[in-house]
PDB file of C-alpha atoms and ligand atoms in Angstrom:
ATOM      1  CA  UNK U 958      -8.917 -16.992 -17.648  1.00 73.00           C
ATOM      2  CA  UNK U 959      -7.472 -15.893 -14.684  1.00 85.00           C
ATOM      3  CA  UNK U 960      -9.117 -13.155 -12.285  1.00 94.00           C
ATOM      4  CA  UNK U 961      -7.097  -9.854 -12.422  1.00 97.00           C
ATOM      5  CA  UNK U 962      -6.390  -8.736  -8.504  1.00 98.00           C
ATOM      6  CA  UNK U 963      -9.654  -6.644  -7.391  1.00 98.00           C
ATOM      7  CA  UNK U 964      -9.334  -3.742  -5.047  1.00 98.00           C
ATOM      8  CA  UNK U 965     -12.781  -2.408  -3.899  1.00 99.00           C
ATOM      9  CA  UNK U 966     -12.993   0.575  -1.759  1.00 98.00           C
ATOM     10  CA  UNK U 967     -15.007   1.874   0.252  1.00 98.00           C
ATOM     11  CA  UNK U 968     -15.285   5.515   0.973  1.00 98.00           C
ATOM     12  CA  UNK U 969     -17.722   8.691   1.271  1.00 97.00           C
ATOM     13  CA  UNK U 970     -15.464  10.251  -1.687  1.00 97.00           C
ATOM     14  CA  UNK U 971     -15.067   7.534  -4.560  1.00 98.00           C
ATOM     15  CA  UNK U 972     -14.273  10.225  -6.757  1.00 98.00           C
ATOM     16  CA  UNK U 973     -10.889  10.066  -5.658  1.00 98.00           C
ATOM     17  CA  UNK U 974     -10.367   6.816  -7.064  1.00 98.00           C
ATOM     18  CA  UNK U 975      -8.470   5.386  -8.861  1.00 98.00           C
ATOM     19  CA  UNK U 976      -7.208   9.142  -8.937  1.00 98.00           C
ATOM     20  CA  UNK U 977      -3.419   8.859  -9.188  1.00 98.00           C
ATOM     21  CA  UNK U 978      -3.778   5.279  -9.688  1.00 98.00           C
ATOM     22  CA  UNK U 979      -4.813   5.707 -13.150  1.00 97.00           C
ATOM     23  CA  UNK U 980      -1.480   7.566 -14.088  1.00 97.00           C
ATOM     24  CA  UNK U 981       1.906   5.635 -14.092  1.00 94.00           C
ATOM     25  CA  UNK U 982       2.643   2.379 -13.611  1.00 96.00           C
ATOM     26  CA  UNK U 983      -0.714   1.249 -11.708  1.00 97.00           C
ATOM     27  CA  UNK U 984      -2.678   3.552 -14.286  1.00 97.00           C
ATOM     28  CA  UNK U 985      -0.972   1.337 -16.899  1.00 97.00           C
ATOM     29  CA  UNK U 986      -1.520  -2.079 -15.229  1.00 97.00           C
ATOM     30  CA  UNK U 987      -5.556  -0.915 -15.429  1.00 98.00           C
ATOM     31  CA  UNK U 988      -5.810  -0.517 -18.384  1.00 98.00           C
ATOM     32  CA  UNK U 989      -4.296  -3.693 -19.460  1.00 97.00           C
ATOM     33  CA  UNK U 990      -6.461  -5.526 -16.761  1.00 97.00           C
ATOM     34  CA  UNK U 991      -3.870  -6.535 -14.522  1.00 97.00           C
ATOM     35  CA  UNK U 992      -5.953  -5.440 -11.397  1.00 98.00           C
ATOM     36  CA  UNK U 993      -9.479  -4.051 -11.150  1.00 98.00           C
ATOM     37  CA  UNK U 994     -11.140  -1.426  -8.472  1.00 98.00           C
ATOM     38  CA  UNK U 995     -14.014  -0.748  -7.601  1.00 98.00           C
ATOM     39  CA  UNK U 996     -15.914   1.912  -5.534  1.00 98.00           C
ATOM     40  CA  UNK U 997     -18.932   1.212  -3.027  1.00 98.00           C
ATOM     41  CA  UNK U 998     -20.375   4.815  -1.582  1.00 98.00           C
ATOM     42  CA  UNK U 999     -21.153   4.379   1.991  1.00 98.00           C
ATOM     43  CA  UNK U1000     -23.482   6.975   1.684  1.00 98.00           C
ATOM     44  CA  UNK U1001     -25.170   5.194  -0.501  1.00 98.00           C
ATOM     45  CA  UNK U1002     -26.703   3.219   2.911  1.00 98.00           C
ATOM     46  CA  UNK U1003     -27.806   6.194   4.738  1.00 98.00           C
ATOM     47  CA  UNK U1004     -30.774   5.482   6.723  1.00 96.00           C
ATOM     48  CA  UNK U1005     -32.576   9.028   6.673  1.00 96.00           C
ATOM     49  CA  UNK U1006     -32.963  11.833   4.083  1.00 96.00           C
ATOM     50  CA  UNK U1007     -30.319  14.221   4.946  1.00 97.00           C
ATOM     51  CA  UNK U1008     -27.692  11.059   4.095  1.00 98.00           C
ATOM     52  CA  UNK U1009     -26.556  11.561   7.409  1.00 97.00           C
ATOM     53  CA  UNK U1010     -23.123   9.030   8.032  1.00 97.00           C
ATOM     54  CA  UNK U1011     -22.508   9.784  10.818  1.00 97.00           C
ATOM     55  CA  UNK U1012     -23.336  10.783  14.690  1.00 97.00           C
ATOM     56  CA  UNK U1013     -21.621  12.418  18.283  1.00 96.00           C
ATOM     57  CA  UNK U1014     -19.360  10.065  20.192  1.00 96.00           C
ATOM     58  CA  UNK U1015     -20.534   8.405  23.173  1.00 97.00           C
ATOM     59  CA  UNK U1016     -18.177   9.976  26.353  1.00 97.00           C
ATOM     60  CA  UNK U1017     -18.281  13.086  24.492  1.00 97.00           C
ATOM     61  CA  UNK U1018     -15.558  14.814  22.749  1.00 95.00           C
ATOM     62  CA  UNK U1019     -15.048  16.384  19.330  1.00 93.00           C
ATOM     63  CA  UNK U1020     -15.965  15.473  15.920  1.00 93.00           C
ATOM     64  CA  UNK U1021     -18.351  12.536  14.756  1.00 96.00           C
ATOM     65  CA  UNK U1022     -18.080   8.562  14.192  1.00 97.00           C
ATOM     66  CA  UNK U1023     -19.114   6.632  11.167  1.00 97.00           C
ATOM     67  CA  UNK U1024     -22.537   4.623  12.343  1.00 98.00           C
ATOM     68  CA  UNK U1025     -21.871   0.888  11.973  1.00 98.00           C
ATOM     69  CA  UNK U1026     -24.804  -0.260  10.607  1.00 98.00           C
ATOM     70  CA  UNK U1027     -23.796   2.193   7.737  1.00 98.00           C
ATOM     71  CA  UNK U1028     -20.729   0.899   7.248  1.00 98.00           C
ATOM     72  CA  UNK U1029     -21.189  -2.878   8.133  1.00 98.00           C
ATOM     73  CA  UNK U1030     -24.045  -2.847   4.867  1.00 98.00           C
ATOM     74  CA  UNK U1031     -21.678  -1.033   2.584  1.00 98.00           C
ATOM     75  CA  UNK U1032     -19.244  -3.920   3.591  1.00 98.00           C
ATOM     76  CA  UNK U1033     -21.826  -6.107   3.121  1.00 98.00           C
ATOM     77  CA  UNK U1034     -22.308  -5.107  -0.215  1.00 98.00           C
ATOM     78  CA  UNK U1035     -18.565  -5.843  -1.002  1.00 98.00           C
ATOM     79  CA  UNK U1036     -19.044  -9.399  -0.228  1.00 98.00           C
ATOM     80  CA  UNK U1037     -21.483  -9.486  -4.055  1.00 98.00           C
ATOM     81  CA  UNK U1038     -18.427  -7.801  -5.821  1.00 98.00           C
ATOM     82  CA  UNK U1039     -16.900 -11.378  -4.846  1.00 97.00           C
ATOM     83  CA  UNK U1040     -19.829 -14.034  -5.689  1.00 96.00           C
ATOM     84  CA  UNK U1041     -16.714 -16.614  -6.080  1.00 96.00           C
ATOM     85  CA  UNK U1042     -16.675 -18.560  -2.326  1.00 95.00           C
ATOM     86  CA  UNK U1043     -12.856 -19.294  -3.221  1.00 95.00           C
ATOM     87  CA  UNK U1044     -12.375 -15.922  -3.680  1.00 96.00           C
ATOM     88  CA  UNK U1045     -11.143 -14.794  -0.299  1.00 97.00           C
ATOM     89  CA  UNK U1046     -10.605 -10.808  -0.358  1.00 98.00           C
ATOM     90  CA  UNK U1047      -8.503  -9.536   2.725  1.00 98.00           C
ATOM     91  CA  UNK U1048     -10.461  -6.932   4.243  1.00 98.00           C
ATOM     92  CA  UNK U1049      -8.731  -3.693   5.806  1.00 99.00           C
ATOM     93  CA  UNK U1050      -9.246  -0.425   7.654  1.00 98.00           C
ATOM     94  CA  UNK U1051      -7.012   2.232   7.226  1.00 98.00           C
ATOM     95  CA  UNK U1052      -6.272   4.037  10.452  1.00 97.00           C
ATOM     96  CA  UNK U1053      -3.363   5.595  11.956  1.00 96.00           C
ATOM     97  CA  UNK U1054      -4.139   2.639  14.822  1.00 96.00           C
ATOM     98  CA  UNK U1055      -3.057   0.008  12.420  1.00 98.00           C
ATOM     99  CA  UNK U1056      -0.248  -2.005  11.711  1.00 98.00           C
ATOM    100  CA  UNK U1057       2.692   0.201  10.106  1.00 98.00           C
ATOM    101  CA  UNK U1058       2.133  -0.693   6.494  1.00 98.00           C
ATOM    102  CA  UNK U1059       5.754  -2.516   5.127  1.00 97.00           C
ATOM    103  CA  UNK U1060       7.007  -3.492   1.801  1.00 96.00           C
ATOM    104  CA  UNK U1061       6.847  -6.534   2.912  1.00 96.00           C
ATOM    105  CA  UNK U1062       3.318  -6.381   3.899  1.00 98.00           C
ATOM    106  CA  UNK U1063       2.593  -5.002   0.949  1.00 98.00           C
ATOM    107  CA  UNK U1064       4.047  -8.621  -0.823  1.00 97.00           C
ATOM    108  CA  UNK U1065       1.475 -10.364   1.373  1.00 98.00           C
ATOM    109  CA  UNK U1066      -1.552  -8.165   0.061  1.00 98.00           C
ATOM    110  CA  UNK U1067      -0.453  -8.524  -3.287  1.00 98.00           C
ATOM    111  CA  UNK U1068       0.038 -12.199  -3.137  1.00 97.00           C
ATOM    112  CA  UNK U1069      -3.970 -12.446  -1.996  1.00 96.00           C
ATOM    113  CA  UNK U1070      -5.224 -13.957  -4.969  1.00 96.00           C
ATOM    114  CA  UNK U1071      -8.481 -12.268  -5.102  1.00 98.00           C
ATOM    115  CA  UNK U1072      -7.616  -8.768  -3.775  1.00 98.00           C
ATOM    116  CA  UNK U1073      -8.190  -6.418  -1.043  1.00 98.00           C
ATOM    117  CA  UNK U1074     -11.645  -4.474  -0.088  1.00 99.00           C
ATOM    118  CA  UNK U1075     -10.308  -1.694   1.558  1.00 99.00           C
ATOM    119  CA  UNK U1076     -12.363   0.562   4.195  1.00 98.00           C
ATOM    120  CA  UNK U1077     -11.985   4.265   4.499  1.00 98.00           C
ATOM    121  CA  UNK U1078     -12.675   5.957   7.439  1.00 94.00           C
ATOM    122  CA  UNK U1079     -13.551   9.661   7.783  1.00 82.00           C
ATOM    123  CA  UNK U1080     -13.618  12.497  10.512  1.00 71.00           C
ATOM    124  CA  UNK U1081     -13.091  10.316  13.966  1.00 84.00           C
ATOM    125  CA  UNK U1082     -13.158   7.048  12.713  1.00 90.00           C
ATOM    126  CA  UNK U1083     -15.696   4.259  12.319  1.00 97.00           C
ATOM    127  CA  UNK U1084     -17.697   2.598  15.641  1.00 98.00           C
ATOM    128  CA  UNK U1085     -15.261   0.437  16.787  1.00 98.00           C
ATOM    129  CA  UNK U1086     -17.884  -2.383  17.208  1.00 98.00           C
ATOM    130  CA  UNK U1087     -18.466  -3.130  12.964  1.00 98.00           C
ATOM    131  CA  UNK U1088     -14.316  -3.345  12.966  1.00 98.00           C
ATOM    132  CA  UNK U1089     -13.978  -6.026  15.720  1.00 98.00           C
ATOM    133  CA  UNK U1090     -17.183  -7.412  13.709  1.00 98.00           C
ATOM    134  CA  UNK U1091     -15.662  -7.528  10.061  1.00 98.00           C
ATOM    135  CA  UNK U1092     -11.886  -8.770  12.292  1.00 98.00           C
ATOM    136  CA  UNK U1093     -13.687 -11.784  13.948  1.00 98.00           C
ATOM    137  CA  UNK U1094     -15.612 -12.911  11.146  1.00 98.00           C
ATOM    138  CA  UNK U1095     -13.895 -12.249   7.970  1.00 98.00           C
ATOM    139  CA  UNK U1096     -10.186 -11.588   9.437  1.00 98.00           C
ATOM    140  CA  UNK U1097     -10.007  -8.358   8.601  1.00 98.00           C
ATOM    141  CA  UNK U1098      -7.027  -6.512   9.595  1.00 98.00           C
ATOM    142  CA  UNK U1099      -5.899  -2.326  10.542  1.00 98.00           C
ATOM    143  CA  UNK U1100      -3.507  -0.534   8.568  1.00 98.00           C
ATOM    144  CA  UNK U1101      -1.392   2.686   8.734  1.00 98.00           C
ATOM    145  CA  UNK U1102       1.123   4.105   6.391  1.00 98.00           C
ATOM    146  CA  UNK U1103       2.579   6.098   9.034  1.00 98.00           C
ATOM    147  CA  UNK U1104       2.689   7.853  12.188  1.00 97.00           C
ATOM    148  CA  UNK U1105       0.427  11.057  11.416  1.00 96.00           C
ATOM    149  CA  UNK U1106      -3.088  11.616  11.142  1.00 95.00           C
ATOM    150  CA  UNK U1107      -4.610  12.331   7.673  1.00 96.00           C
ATOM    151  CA  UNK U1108      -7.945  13.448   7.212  1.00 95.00           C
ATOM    152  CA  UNK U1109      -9.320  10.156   6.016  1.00 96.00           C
ATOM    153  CA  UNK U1110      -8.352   6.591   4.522  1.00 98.00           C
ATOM    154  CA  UNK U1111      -8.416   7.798   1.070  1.00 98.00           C
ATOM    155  CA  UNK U1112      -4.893   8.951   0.917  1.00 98.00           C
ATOM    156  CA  UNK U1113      -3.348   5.736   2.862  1.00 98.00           C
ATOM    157  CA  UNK U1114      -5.507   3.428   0.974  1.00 98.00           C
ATOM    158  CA  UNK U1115      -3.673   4.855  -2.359  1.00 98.00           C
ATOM    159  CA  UNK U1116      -0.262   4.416  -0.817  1.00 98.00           C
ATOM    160  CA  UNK U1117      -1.374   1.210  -0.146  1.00 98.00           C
ATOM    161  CA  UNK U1118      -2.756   0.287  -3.277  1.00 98.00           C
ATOM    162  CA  UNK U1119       0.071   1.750  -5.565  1.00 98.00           C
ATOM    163  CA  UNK U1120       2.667   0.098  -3.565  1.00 98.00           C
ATOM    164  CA  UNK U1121       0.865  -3.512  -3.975  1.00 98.00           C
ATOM    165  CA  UNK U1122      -0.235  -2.930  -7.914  1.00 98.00           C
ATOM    166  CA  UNK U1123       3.672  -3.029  -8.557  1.00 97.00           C
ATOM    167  CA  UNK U1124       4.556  -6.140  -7.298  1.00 97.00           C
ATOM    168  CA  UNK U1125       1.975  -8.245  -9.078  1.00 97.00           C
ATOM    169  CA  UNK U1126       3.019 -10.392 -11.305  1.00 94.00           C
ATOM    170  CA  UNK U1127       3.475  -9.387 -15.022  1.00 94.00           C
ATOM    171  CA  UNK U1128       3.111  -5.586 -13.578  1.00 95.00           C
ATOM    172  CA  UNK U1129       6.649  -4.243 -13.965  1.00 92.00           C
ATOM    173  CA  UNK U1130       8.552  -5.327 -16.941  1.00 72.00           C
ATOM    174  CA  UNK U1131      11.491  -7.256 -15.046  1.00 68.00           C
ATOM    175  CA  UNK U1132       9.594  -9.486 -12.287  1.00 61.00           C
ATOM    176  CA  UNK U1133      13.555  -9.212 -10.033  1.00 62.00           C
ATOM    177  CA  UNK U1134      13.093  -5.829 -10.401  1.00 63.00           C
ATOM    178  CA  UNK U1135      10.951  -6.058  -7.327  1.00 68.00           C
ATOM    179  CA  UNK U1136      13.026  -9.090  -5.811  1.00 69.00           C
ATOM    180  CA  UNK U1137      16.382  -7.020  -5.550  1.00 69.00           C
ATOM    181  CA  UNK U1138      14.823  -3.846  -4.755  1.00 78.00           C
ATOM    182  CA  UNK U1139      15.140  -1.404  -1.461  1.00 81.00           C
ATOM    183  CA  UNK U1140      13.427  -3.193   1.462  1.00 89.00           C
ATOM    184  CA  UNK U1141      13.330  -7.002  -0.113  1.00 87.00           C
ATOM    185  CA  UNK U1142      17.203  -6.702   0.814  1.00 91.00           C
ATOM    186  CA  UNK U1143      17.027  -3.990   3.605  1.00 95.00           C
ATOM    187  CA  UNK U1144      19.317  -2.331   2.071  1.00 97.00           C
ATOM    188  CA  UNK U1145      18.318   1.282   0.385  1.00 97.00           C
ATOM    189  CA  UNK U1146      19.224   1.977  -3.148  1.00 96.00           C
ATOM    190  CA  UNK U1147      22.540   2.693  -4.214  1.00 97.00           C
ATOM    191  CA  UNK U1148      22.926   6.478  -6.333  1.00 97.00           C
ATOM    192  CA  UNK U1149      22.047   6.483  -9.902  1.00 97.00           C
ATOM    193  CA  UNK U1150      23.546   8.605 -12.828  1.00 98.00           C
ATOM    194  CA  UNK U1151      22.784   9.221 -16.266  1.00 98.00           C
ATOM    195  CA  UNK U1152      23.927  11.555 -19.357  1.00 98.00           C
ATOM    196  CA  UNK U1153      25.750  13.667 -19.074  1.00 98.00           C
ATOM    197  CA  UNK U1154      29.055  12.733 -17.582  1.00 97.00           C
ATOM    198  CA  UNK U1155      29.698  16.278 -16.036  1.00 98.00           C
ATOM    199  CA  UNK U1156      27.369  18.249 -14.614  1.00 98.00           C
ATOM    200  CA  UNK U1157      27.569  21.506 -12.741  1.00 98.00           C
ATOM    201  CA  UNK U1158      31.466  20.452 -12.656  1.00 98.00           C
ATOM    202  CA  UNK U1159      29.952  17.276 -10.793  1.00 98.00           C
ATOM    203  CA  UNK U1160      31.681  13.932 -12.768  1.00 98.00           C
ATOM    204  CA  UNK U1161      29.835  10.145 -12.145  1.00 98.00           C
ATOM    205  CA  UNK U1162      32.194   8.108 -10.381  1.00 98.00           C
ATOM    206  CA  UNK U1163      34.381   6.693 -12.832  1.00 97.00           C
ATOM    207  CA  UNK U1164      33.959   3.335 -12.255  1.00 98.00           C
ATOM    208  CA  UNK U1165      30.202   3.382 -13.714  1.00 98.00           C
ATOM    209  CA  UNK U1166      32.030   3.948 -17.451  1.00 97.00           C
ATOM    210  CA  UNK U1167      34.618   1.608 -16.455  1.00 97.00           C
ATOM    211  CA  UNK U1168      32.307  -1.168 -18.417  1.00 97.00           C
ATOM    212  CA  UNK U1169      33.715  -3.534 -15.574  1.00 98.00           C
ATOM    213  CA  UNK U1170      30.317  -5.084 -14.300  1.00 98.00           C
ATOM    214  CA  UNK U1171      31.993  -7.305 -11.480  1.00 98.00           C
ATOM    215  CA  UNK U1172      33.262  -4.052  -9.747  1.00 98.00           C
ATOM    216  CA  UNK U1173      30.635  -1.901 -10.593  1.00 98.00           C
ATOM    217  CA  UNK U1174      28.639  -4.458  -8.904  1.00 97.00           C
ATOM    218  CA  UNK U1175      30.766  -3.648  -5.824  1.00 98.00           C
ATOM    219  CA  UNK U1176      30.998  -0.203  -5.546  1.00 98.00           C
ATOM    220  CA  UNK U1177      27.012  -0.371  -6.035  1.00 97.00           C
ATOM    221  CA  UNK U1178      26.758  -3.060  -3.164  1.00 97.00           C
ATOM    222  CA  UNK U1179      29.166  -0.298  -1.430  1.00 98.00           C
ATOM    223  CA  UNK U1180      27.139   2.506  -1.933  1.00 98.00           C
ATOM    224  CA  UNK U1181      24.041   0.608  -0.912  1.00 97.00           C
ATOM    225  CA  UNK U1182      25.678  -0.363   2.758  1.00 98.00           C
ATOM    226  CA  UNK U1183      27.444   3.841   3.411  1.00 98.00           C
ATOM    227  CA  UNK U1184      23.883   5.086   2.493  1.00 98.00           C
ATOM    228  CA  UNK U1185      22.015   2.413   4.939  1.00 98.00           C
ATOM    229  CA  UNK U1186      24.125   2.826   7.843  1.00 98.00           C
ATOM    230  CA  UNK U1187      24.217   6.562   7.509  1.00 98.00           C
ATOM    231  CA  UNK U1188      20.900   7.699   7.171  1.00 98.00           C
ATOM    232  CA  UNK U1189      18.735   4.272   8.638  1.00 98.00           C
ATOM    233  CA  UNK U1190      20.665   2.680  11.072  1.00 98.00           C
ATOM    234  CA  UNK U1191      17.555   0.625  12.059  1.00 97.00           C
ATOM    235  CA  UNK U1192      17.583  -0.960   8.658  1.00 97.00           C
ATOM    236  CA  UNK U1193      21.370  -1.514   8.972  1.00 98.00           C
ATOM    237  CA  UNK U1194      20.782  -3.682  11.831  1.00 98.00           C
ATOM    238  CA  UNK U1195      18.602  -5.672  10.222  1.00 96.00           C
ATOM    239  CA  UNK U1196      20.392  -6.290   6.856  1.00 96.00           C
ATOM    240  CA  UNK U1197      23.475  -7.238   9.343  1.00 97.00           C
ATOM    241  CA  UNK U1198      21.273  -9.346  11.056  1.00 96.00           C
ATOM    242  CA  UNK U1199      19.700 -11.252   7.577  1.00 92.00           C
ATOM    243  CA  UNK U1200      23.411 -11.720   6.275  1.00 90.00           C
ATOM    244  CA  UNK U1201      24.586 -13.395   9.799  1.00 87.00           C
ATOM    245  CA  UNK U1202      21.725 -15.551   9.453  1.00 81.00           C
ATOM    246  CA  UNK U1203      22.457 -16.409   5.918  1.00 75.00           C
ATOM    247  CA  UNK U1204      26.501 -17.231   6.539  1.00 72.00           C
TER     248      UNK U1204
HETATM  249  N1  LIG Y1227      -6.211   7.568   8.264  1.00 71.20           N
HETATM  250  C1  LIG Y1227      -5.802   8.711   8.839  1.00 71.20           C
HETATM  251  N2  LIG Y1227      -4.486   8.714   9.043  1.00 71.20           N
HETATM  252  C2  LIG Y1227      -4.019   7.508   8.576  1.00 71.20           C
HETATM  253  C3  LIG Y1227      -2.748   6.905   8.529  1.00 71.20           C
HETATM  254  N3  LIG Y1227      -1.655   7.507   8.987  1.00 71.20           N
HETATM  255  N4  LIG Y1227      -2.660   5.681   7.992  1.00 71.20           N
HETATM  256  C4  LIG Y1227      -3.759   5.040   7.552  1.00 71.20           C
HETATM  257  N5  LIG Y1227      -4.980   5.558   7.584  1.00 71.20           N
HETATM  258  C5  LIG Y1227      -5.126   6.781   8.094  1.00 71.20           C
END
């Protein structure tokens, strides 16, 4: 039997997971055993009886850093969720730092056989010495799911997740549902209508009930474009780019 894709987090707050990932499409995916997640409690290797995490910065300043012998145990501790040696998880730290998180990043992740152990940072961030550890030895590698700061990983790391669970295989009922979609194509999606025909005195465009699928192919290729160069013209340039290359 094959392994189902295992995402282990850690975090001071597992409660949160899987959270919203038990709803939907990922929640779905669960329970059918398409992917698996675990939680590892980094408080759970607190060194003193107060639990304490975490400690001032050196140089000063606000707020408190995760101590990395904390954290580099609870990673430690990942490494038994994976006994398998051929089971290779990529390891990540979500942080505003990273590298912007991408669709198609989030192909890569979800192509890792084994999965992802995912660490989540809290209040300041983590010692920067067990990161450049855990990135030397085990590869692992920074990422942020935008330009803002968030109180912790938590949130990212369930962007993150939800946005990999859906490409696996077998996970949404079409597989080229995922090939043809918004950022495989860097193109964004074209407008969608359903019942009824009028609303609010607004009418679909009439070619939709034409039945005609070779132009309503078009005018939904058409859409696609006016709705990319209007509102991303960064994405424009690229799809114009990917189609000279491919003519
Ligand atoms: N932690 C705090 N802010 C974050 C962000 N924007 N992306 C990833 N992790 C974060």
């Amino acid at each position: 039997m094959i392994k189902p894709w295992h995402a282990t987090l850690l975090t001071l707050f597992p409660e949160m997971f899987p959270g919203p990932l038990g709803h939907s499409i990922a929640g779905k995916a669960l329970e059918k055993k398409q992917w698996k997640i675990d939680t590892i409690n980094i408080r759970d290797f607190a060194k003193d009886r107060h639990h304490t995490v975490d400690d001032t910065p050196y140089g000063g300043g606000t707020g408190l850093v995760m101590i990395a012998d904390i954290v580099h145990e609870a990673l430690k501790t990942s490494e038994n969720l994976y006994p398998d040696p051929e089971d290779k998880p990529q390891y990540i730290y979500m942080t505003p730092r990273g590298k912007p998180l991408t669709h198609t990043l989030a192909r890569q992740l979800s192509t890792n056989k084994t999965g992802v152990v995912i660490l989540c940072g809290r209040y300041e961030g983590v010692d920067d010495r067990v990161i450049e550890h855990w990135r030397e030895e085990k590869g692992l590698i920074e990422i942020s799911i935008g330009d803002y700061v968030l109180s912790g990983g938590e949130m990212a790391a369930l962007v993150l997740l939800d946005a990999c669970v859906r490409l696996l295989p077998g996970v949404l009922i079409k597989e080229d549902a995922t090939t043809s979609e918004s950022f495989e194509t860097n193109l964004l999606e074209f407008s969608q209508y359903t019942k009824p025909r009028v609303w609010n005195n607004k009418t679909v465009p009439e070619i939709l009930l034409s039945g005609d699928h070779g132009k309503i192919e078009k005018w939904r290729q058409n859409c696609a474009k006016e709705i990319t160069k209007n509102r991303r013209p960064d994405l424009w340039e690229k799809y114009i780019n990917s189609t000279e290359k491919n003519s």
